Amino acid sequence: GTLPADLYERTVARSNLRLADGAAVDRLVLRVRPRDPAVGLPDLAAHNQSVAARGGAALVEVRRPAPPAGTVPRRPAAAAELALYLAPNALVESGHPEIVALAREIAGAEPDAYRAALALTRWTAEHMTMDAGIVMAPASELVRERKGTCMGYATLLAALARAAGIPSRIVMGYVYYGGIWGGHAWTEMWLDERWLPFDAAVYAPGLASAARLAAGAGSFADGGGELLGAIGRLFGRVEVEIVEAEGAGRVLRVPEGRAAYTVEGSVYTNPGLGLRIDAGPYAIERADSTWPSMLVVAFRRGATTIELHQRPRHPERAAAEPPDGGAVVAEPEGATLWVWTAAGPDAEGALRDFLQRVEKRPAW
C-alpha cells in the first residue's frame, strides 16, 4: 500500500541538509520547532538525547552510544524493572515457538550478547521486506510473511532479542532518510548495563546512527498506547532543522536558513553531499526530490538524461540496473551507494563525459 501524496507530505518534515551517509552520524544537533505553538512539543529528553529551549524551539543533541568495549556475557538480566522488556506480549511474541527457534538458530551459539544482537538485526534487515500496507502486526505473523513497515521490523527484532534473553523495547520518533525526517520505529536492547539502538529497517552494520529523534520508548505490553500522545505531537507537527552533524571525526555546522542545495546558472551545489557540478549545457531538473524517490537530482540535454540516485548500500541486494539502452555507474561510499544513470543517444559516452564535471569533496 501507499499513502496519498498530500497525506504523506503532512506526516514528514523536509530536511535542510541532505546527508551523504546517515549511518555515519555519531552526533547531531537539531532545532525542533512546533508548527503550532499551542500544541507544543513532546518531551524529547532521552538517555542519548539532551534538550535545551531556544526561542520557542527545542535544541536537541542526539549522540550514538559507544559500542561495548569488551565481551558482553549472555546471561539473564537480573533487574526486576527489566522483566517487562523480556516478557512476551500480544505484539512482541517472544515466547512463540517459531520466534524462539529462529532466535536460537541465528544467535544461539554466540557467547557475546552484543554480537548476538548484531546478528539478529542483520537477519531481520536481510529477510524482511518493506510493505507500507502493514503498519502493525504480531511477531508470529511477521516471521511468516516477512514484510511490514519499520514498525514490523522493530517488532520482530524486539521479539527475537527477548527470545535470545536480551531485554528489548521499541522506540518511536523520526529518522533522517533521503532528504526528509519521517515517522519511524526502531529497537533498543539492554546491553552493557544501558540501552543501545539497533535499526533493521534503516540498516547499516553496527549500532544505529544518531540521525534520528526519539519521542518515546516502551515495552509494547499495552500495544504502544503509552507512546501515542508523544508521537501525535511529533508526526507532521514539527519542523526539524540540522544545526550540526558530526561523524568520521569531522563536524559540519549548518548556518541557519541555508538551503539544502543551490542552483546558480549551470552550477548545482549540495553542501551536505559535498557535491558541486557545473552542468554546462545540461538543464538541472528535479532537484527537490526526496524519499520515497531515491533521486537526488537530474540533468537533461535534448534526448539525453543523466540522474544521480542515493541508495542504501545495506543490506546488499540486487545491483543497480541501467535503464533500457542506457548506462550506469555505481560507487559505494560508507553505507551509501551512489548510482549514476544515463539514458538517450550514446548514453555511455554522455555519462563518461558528464562525470568529469562532478567535483566530490568530503561532506564531513
CSV table of C-alpha atoms in Angstrom, one decimal:
chain,number,residue,atom,x,y,z
A,1,GLY,CA,0.0,0.0,0.0
A,2,THR,CA,0.9,3.7,-0.3
A,3,LEU,CA,-0.1,6.9,1.3
A,4,PRO,CA,-1.8,9.6,-0.8
A,5,ALA,CA,0.8,12.3,-1.7
A,6,ASP,CA,-0.9,15.0,0.3
A,7,LEU,CA,-1.2,12.9,3.4
A,8,TYR,CA,2.4,11.7,3.1
A,9,GLU,CA,3.6,15.3,2.8
A,10,ARG,CA,1.8,16.2,6.0
A,11,THR,CA,3.5,13.4,8.0
A,12,VAL,CA,7.1,14.3,7.2
A,13,ALA,CA,9.5,17.2,7.7
A,14,ARG,CA,11.9,18.1,4.9
A,15,SER,CA,15.5,18.3,6.0
A,16,ASN,CA,17.5,21.5,5.5
A,17,LEU,CA,20.5,19.3,4.8
A,18,ARG,CA,20.9,16.2,2.7
A,19,LEU,CA,23.3,13.8,4.5
A,20,ALA,CA,25.9,11.9,2.4
A,21,ASP,CA,25.8,9.0,4.8
A,22,GLY,CA,23.2,9.0,7.6
A,23,ALA,CA,24.7,5.8,9.0
A,24,ALA,CA,28.0,7.7,9.7
A,25,VAL,CA,26.4,10.3,12.0
A,26,ASP,CA,27.7,10.0,15.6
A,27,ARG,CA,26.3,13.2,16.9
A,28,LEU,CA,23.6,15.5,15.6
A,29,VAL,CA,22.2,18.8,16.9
A,30,LEU,CA,18.7,19.5,15.8
A,31,ARG,CA,16.4,22.6,16.1
A,32,VAL,CA,12.9,21.2,16.5
A,33,ARG,CA,10.1,23.8,16.2
A,34,PRO,CA,6.4,23.1,16.6
A,35,ARG,CA,4.3,24.2,13.6
A,36,ASP,CA,1.5,25.1,16.1
A,37,PRO,CA,3.0,26.7,19.2
A,38,ALA,CA,-0.3,26.0,21.1
A,39,VAL,CA,0.3,22.2,20.7
A,40,GLY,CA,4.0,22.4,21.6
A,41,LEU,CA,6.5,19.6,21.6
A,42,PRO,CA,6.6,16.2,23.3
A,43,ASP,CA,9.3,15.5,25.9
A,44,LEU,CA,12.3,14.8,23.8
A,45,ALA,CA,14.7,14.1,26.6
A,46,ALA,CA,16.2,10.5,26.4
A,47,HIS,CA,19.2,8.6,27.5
A,48,ASN,CA,21.1,9.7,24.4
A,49,GLN,CA,19.2,13.0,23.8
A,50,SER,CA,19.7,16.3,25.7
A,51,VAL,CA,17.3,19.2,25.2
A,52,ALA,CA,17.6,22.9,25.6
A,53,ALA,CA,14.9,25.5,24.9
A,54,ARG,CA,15.7,28.1,22.3
A,55,GLY,CA,13.1,30.8,21.5
A,56,GLY,CA,10.1,28.6,21.1
A,57,ALA,CA,12.1,25.7,19.7
A,58,ALA,CA,14.0,22.8,21.2
A,59,LEU,CA,17.7,22.4,20.6
A,60,VAL,CA,18.2,18.6,20.8
A,61,GLU,CA,21.6,16.9,20.8
A,62,VAL,CA,21.5,13.3,19.8
A,63,ARG,CA,24.5,11.0,20.4
A,64,ARG,CA,25.1,7.5,19.2
A,65,PRO,CA,26.2,5.4,22.2
A,66,ALA,CA,29.7,3.8,22.0
A,67,PRO,CA,29.6,0.1,21.4
A,68,PRO,CA,30.6,-2.2,24.3
A,69,ALA,CA,34.4,-2.2,24.8
A,70,GLY,CA,34.6,-5.9,25.5
A,71,THR,CA,32.5,-9.1,25.6
A,72,VAL,CA,29.0,-8.8,27.0
A,73,PRO,CA,28.2,-12.1,28.6
A,74,ARG,CA,25.0,-13.9,27.7
A,75,ARG,CA,23.2,-14.1,31.0
A,76,PRO,CA,19.7,-13.3,32.1
A,77,ALA,CA,19.0,-9.7,33.1
A,78,ALA,CA,18.7,-9.6,36.9
A,79,ALA,CA,17.0,-6.2,37.5
A,80,ALA,CA,13.3,-6.5,38.3
A,81,GLU,CA,12.5,-3.4,36.3
A,82,LEU,CA,13.7,-5.2,33.1
A,83,ALA,CA,11.3,-8.0,33.4
A,84,LEU,CA,8.7,-6.2,31.3
A,85,TYR,CA,11.3,-6.0,28.5
A,86,LEU,CA,11.9,-9.7,28.5
A,87,ALA,CA,8.2,-10.8,28.7
A,88,PRO,CA,6.2,-11.7,25.6
A,89,ASN,CA,3.1,-9.7,24.8
A,90,ALA,CA,0.4,-9.6,22.1
A,91,LEU,CA,2.8,-7.9,19.6
A,92,VAL,CA,6.3,-8.8,20.8
A,93,GLU,CA,5.6,-12.5,20.9
A,94,SER,CA,9.0,-13.6,22.1
A,95,GLY,CA,7.6,-16.9,23.5
A,96,HIS,CA,6.1,-18.0,20.2
A,97,PRO,CA,7.8,-21.4,19.1
A,98,GLU,CA,8.8,-20.0,15.7
A,99,ILE,CA,10.4,-16.9,17.2
A,100,VAL,CA,12.2,-19.0,19.9
A,101,ALA,CA,13.5,-21.5,17.3
A,102,LEU,CA,14.6,-18.7,14.9
A,103,ALA,CA,16.4,-16.7,17.7
A,104,ARG,CA,18.2,-19.9,18.7
A,105,GLU,CA,19.2,-20.6,15.0
A,106,ILE,CA,20.6,-17.1,14.5
A,107,ALA,CA,22.3,-16.3,17.8
A,108,GLY,CA,22.1,-19.4,20.0
A,109,ALA,CA,25.8,-20.3,19.9
A,110,GLU,CA,27.1,-16.8,20.2
A,111,PRO,CA,28.6,-16.2,23.7
A,112,ASP,CA,28.7,-12.4,23.3
A,113,ALA,CA,25.3,-10.8,23.7
A,114,TYR,CA,26.3,-7.7,21.7
A,115,ARG,CA,27.4,-9.8,18.7
A,116,ALA,CA,24.2,-11.8,19.1
A,117,ALA,CA,22.2,-8.5,18.9
A,118,LEU,CA,24.1,-7.6,15.7
A,119,ALA,CA,23.3,-11.0,14.2
A,120,LEU,CA,19.6,-10.7,15.0
A,121,THR,CA,19.5,-7.2,13.5
A,122,ARG,CA,21.3,-8.2,10.3
A,123,TRP,CA,19.0,-11.2,9.9
A,124,THR,CA,15.9,-9.0,10.2
A,125,ALA,CA,17.2,-6.5,7.8
A,126,GLU,CA,18.1,-9.1,5.2
A,127,HIS,CA,14.9,-11.2,5.5
A,128,MET,CA,12.2,-8.6,5.9
A,129,THR,CA,10.7,-6.6,3.0
A,130,MET,CA,9.2,-3.1,3.4
A,131,ASP,CA,5.4,-3.0,2.9
A,132,ALA,CA,3.6,0.3,3.7
A,133,GLY,CA,0.3,-1.5,3.9
A,134,ILE,CA,1.1,-3.5,7.0
A,135,VAL,CA,1.5,-0.9,9.8
A,136,MET,CA,1.4,-3.2,12.9
A,137,ALA,CA,1.4,-7.0,13.2
A,138,PRO,CA,2.3,-9.5,15.8
A,139,ALA,CA,5.8,-11.1,15.5
A,140,SER,CA,4.4,-14.5,14.7
A,141,GLU,CA,2.8,-13.1,11.5
A,142,LEU,CA,5.9,-11.1,10.7
A,143,VAL,CA,8.2,-14.1,10.9
A,144,ARG,CA,5.9,-16.0,8.5
A,145,GLU,CA,5.1,-13.2,6.0
A,146,ARG,CA,8.4,-11.3,6.4
A,147,LYS,CA,7.0,-7.9,5.3
A,148,GLY,CA,5.8,-4.8,7.1
A,149,THR,CA,6.7,-1.2,7.8
A,150,CYS,CA,9.5,-0.1,10.1
A,151,MET,CA,7.2,-0.9,12.9
A,152,GLY,CA,7.2,-4.5,11.8
A,153,TYR,CA,10.9,-4.6,11.6
A,154,ALA,CA,11.2,-3.2,15.1
A,155,THR,CA,8.6,-5.6,16.5
A,156,LEU,CA,10.2,-8.7,15.0
A,157,LEU,CA,13.7,-7.7,16.1
A,158,ALA,CA,12.4,-6.9,19.7
A,159,ALA,CA,10.8,-10.4,19.8
A,160,LEU,CA,13.9,-12.2,18.6
A,161,ALA,CA,16.0,-10.3,21.1
A,162,ARG,CA,13.8,-11.2,24.1
A,163,ALA,CA,13.7,-14.8,22.9
A,164,ALA,CA,17.5,-14.8,23.0
A,165,GLY,CA,17.4,-13.5,26.6
A,166,ILE,CA,18.2,-9.8,25.7
A,167,PRO,CA,15.7,-7.2,27.1
A,168,SER,CA,14.3,-5.0,24.3
A,169,ARG,CA,11.9,-2.2,23.7
A,170,ILE,CA,10.5,-0.3,20.7
A,171,VAL,CA,11.4,3.4,20.2
A,172,MET,CA,9.2,5.7,18.0
A,173,GLY,CA,10.1,9.0,16.6
A,174,TYR,CA,11.7,10.5,13.4
A,175,VAL,CA,14.6,9.2,11.3
A,176,TYR,CA,16.6,11.0,8.7
A,177,TYR,CA,16.2,9.3,5.3
A,178,GLY,CA,16.6,10.5,1.7
A,179,GLY,CA,16.2,14.2,2.4
A,180,ILE,CA,13.3,14.0,4.9
A,181,TRP,CA,12.6,13.4,8.6
A,182,GLY,CA,9.9,10.7,8.6
A,183,GLY,CA,8.0,8.7,11.3
A,184,HIS,CA,10.0,5.7,12.3
A,185,ALA,CA,10.3,2.8,14.8
A,186,TRP,CA,13.5,1.0,15.8
A,187,THR,CA,14.7,-1.3,18.6
A,188,GLU,CA,16.7,-0.7,21.7
A,189,MET,CA,18.3,-3.6,23.6
A,190,TRP,CA,19.7,-3.6,27.2
A,191,LEU,CA,23.3,-4.5,26.9
A,192,ASP,CA,26.4,-3.5,28.9
A,193,GLU,CA,24.0,-2.0,31.5
A,194,ARG,CA,22.5,0.5,29.1
A,195,TRP,CA,20.0,0.8,26.2
A,196,LEU,CA,21.7,0.6,22.8
A,197,PRO,CA,19.9,1.3,19.5
A,198,PHE,CA,19.5,-1.2,16.6
A,199,ASP,CA,17.7,-0.5,13.4
A,200,ALA,CA,16.8,-3.3,11.0
A,201,ALA,CA,14.7,-1.1,8.6
A,202,VAL,CA,17.2,1.8,8.1
A,203,TYR,CA,20.1,-0.7,8.3
A,204,ALA,CA,23.8,-0.4,8.4
A,205,PRO,CA,26.2,-2.7,10.3
A,206,GLY,CA,26.7,-1.7,14.0
A,207,LEU,CA,24.7,0.5,16.3
A,208,ALA,CA,22.1,2.7,14.8
A,209,SER,CA,23.3,6.2,14.0
A,210,ALA,CA,22.4,9.5,15.7
A,211,ALA,CA,20.4,10.6,12.6
A,212,ARG,CA,17.1,10.0,14.5
A,213,LEU,CA,14.9,11.8,17.0
A,214,ALA,CA,13.2,9.6,19.7
A,215,ALA,CA,9.8,10.7,21.0
A,216,GLY,CA,9.3,7.8,23.4
A,217,ALA,CA,10.1,4.1,24.0
A,218,GLY,CA,8.1,1.3,25.5
A,219,SER,CA,7.8,-2.5,26.0
A,220,PHE,CA,4.5,-2.5,24.0
A,221,ALA,CA,2.8,-4.5,26.7
A,222,ASP,CA,-0.2,-2.2,26.1
A,223,GLY,CA,0.2,-2.3,22.3
A,224,GLY,CA,2.1,1.0,22.3
A,225,GLY,CA,-0.6,3.1,23.8
A,226,GLU,CA,1.8,4.9,26.1
A,227,LEU,CA,3.6,6.4,23.1
A,228,LEU,CA,0.5,7.6,21.1
A,229,GLY,CA,0.4,11.0,22.8
A,230,ALA,CA,4.1,11.7,22.2
A,231,ILE,CA,4.1,10.7,18.6
A,232,GLY,CA,0.8,12.5,18.0
A,233,ARG,CA,2.6,15.8,18.9
A,234,LEU,CA,5.5,15.0,16.7
A,235,PHE,CA,4.4,13.4,13.4
A,236,GLY,CA,3.5,16.1,10.9
A,237,ARG,CA,3.5,18.8,13.6
A,238,VAL,CA,7.2,19.9,13.7
A,239,GLU,CA,9.9,21.4,11.6
A,240,VAL,CA,13.3,19.7,12.0
A,241,GLU,CA,16.5,21.6,11.1
A,242,ILE,CA,20.0,20.2,11.4
A,243,VAL,CA,22.4,22.6,13.2
A,244,GLU,CA,25.4,20.4,13.5
A,245,ALA,CA,26.3,16.9,12.2
A,246,GLU,CA,29.4,15.0,13.4
A,247,GLY,CA,30.8,11.8,12.0
A,248,ALA,CA,34.1,10.2,10.8
A,249,GLY,CA,35.9,12.7,13.1
A,250,ARG,CA,34.6,15.8,11.3
A,251,VAL,CA,32.0,18.3,12.2
A,252,LEU,CA,29.7,20.1,9.8
A,253,ARG,CA,28.0,23.2,11.1
A,254,VAL,CA,24.9,24.5,9.1
A,255,PRO,CA,24.2,28.2,9.0
A,256,GLU,CA,20.5,28.9,10.0
A,257,GLY,CA,18.3,29.3,6.9
A,258,ARG,CA,20.8,27.8,4.5
A,259,ALA,CA,19.1,25.8,1.7
A,260,ALA,CA,19.8,22.1,1.2
A,261,TYR,CA,21.2,22.9,-2.3
A,262,THR,CA,21.7,25.8,-4.6
A,263,VAL,CA,21.5,26.3,-8.4
A,264,GLU,CA,23.4,29.2,-9.7
A,265,GLY,CA,23.3,29.3,-13.5
A,266,SER,CA,24.6,25.9,-14.6
A,267,VAL,CA,26.2,25.1,-11.2
A,268,TYR,CA,24.5,22.7,-8.8
A,269,THR,CA,25.9,22.7,-5.2
A,270,ASN,CA,24.9,20.4,-2.4
A,271,PRO,CA,27.0,21.0,0.7
A,272,GLY,CA,25.6,18.1,2.7
A,273,LEU,CA,26.7,15.7,0.0
A,274,GLY,CA,30.0,17.5,-0.7
A,275,LEU,CA,28.9,17.9,-4.3
A,276,ARG,CA,29.5,20.6,-6.9
A,277,ILE,CA,28.5,20.1,-10.5
A,278,ASP,CA,29.0,22.5,-13.3
A,279,ALA,CA,26.4,21.0,-15.7
A,280,GLY,CA,27.3,23.2,-18.6
A,281,PRO,CA,24.8,22.7,-21.4
A,282,TYR,CA,22.6,20.4,-19.3
A,283,ALA,CA,19.4,21.7,-17.6
A,284,ILE,CA,19.1,21.0,-13.9
A,285,GLU,CA,15.9,19.2,-13.0
A,286,ARG,CA,14.0,17.5,-10.1
A,287,ALA,CA,16.5,18.8,-7.5
A,288,ASP,CA,13.7,18.9,-4.9
A,289,SER,CA,13.2,15.1,-5.0
A,290,THR,CA,13.1,13.3,-1.6
A,291,TRP,CA,12.2,9.9,-0.3
A,292,PRO,CA,10.4,7.7,-1.3
A,293,SER,CA,12.2,8.6,-4.6
A,294,MET,CA,15.9,7.7,-4.5
A,295,LEU,CA,16.6,10.5,-7.0
A,296,VAL,CA,18.8,13.4,-5.8
A,297,VAL,CA,19.0,15.5,-9.0
A,298,ALA,CA,18.7,15.0,-12.8
A,299,PHE,CA,20.3,16.7,-15.8
A,300,ARG,CA,18.9,16.9,-19.3
A,301,ARG,CA,20.3,17.9,-22.6
A,302,GLY,CA,18.0,17.2,-25.6
A,303,ALA,CA,17.1,13.5,-25.5
A,304,THR,CA,19.9,12.7,-23.0
A,305,THR,CA,19.0,12.4,-19.3
A,306,ILE,CA,21.5,11.8,-16.5
A,307,GLU,CA,20.4,11.1,-13.0
A,308,LEU,CA,22.0,10.8,-9.6
A,309,HIS,CA,20.4,8.4,-7.1
A,310,GLN,CA,21.3,7.9,-3.4
A,311,ARG,CA,20.6,4.3,-2.4
A,312,PRO,CA,21.3,2.4,0.8
A,313,ARG,CA,24.2,0.0,0.5
A,314,HIS,CA,23.0,-2.3,3.2
A,315,PRO,CA,21.6,-4.9,3.2
A,316,GLU,CA,23.3,-5.8,-0.1
A,317,ARG,CA,20.6,-6.9,-2.5
A,318,ALA,CA,20.1,-6.5,-6.3
A,319,ALA,CA,22.8,-4.5,-8.1
A,320,ALA,CA,21.8,-1.3,-9.9
A,321,GLU,CA,20.5,-1.9,-13.4
A,322,PRO,CA,20.9,0.6,-16.3
A,323,PRO,CA,17.8,1.9,-18.0
A,324,ASP,CA,16.9,0.3,-21.3
A,325,GLY,CA,19.7,1.1,-23.7
A,326,GLY,CA,21.4,3.2,-21.1
A,327,ALA,CA,24.4,3.2,-18.8
A,328,VAL,CA,25.0,3.1,-15.1
A,329,VAL,CA,27.9,3.7,-12.7
A,330,ALA,CA,27.6,2.6,-9.1
A,331,GLU,CA,30.0,3.9,-6.4
A,332,PRO,CA,29.8,2.6,-2.8
A,333,GLU,CA,30.7,5.1,-0.1
A,334,GLY,CA,30.1,4.1,3.6
A,335,ALA,CA,26.5,2.9,3.9
A,336,THR,CA,25.5,4.8,0.7
A,337,LEU,CA,25.5,3.6,-2.9
A,338,TRP,CA,25.8,6.4,-5.4
A,339,VAL,CA,24.2,5.4,-8.7
A,340,TRP,CA,24.6,7.5,-11.8
A,341,THR,CA,22.4,6.6,-14.8
A,342,ALA,CA,22.2,7.9,-18.3
A,343,ALA,CA,19.6,7.4,-21.0
A,344,GLY,CA,19.5,8.6,-24.5
A,345,PRO,CA,21.8,8.7,-27.5
A,346,ASP,CA,25.3,7.4,-26.7
A,347,ALA,CA,24.4,7.1,-23.0
A,348,GLU,CA,27.7,5.5,-22.1
A,349,GLY,CA,29.8,8.3,-23.7
A,350,ALA,CA,27.5,11.0,-22.3
A,351,LEU,CA,27.8,9.7,-18.8
A,352,ARG,CA,31.5,9.3,-19.0
A,353,ASP,CA,31.9,12.9,-20.1
A,354,PHE,CA,29.4,14.2,-17.6
A,355,LEU,CA,31.2,12.6,-14.7
A,356,GLN,CA,34.2,14.8,-15.5
A,357,ARG,CA,32.0,17.7,-14.4
A,358,VAL,CA,31.4,16.3,-10.9
A,359,GLU,CA,33.5,17.7,-8.0
A,360,LYS,CA,33.2,15.5,-4.9
A,361,ARG,CA,34.8,16.5,-1.6
A,362,PRO,CA,34.3,15.2,1.9
A,363,ALA,CA,31.0,16.3,3.3
A,364,TRP,CA,32.1,16.0,6.9
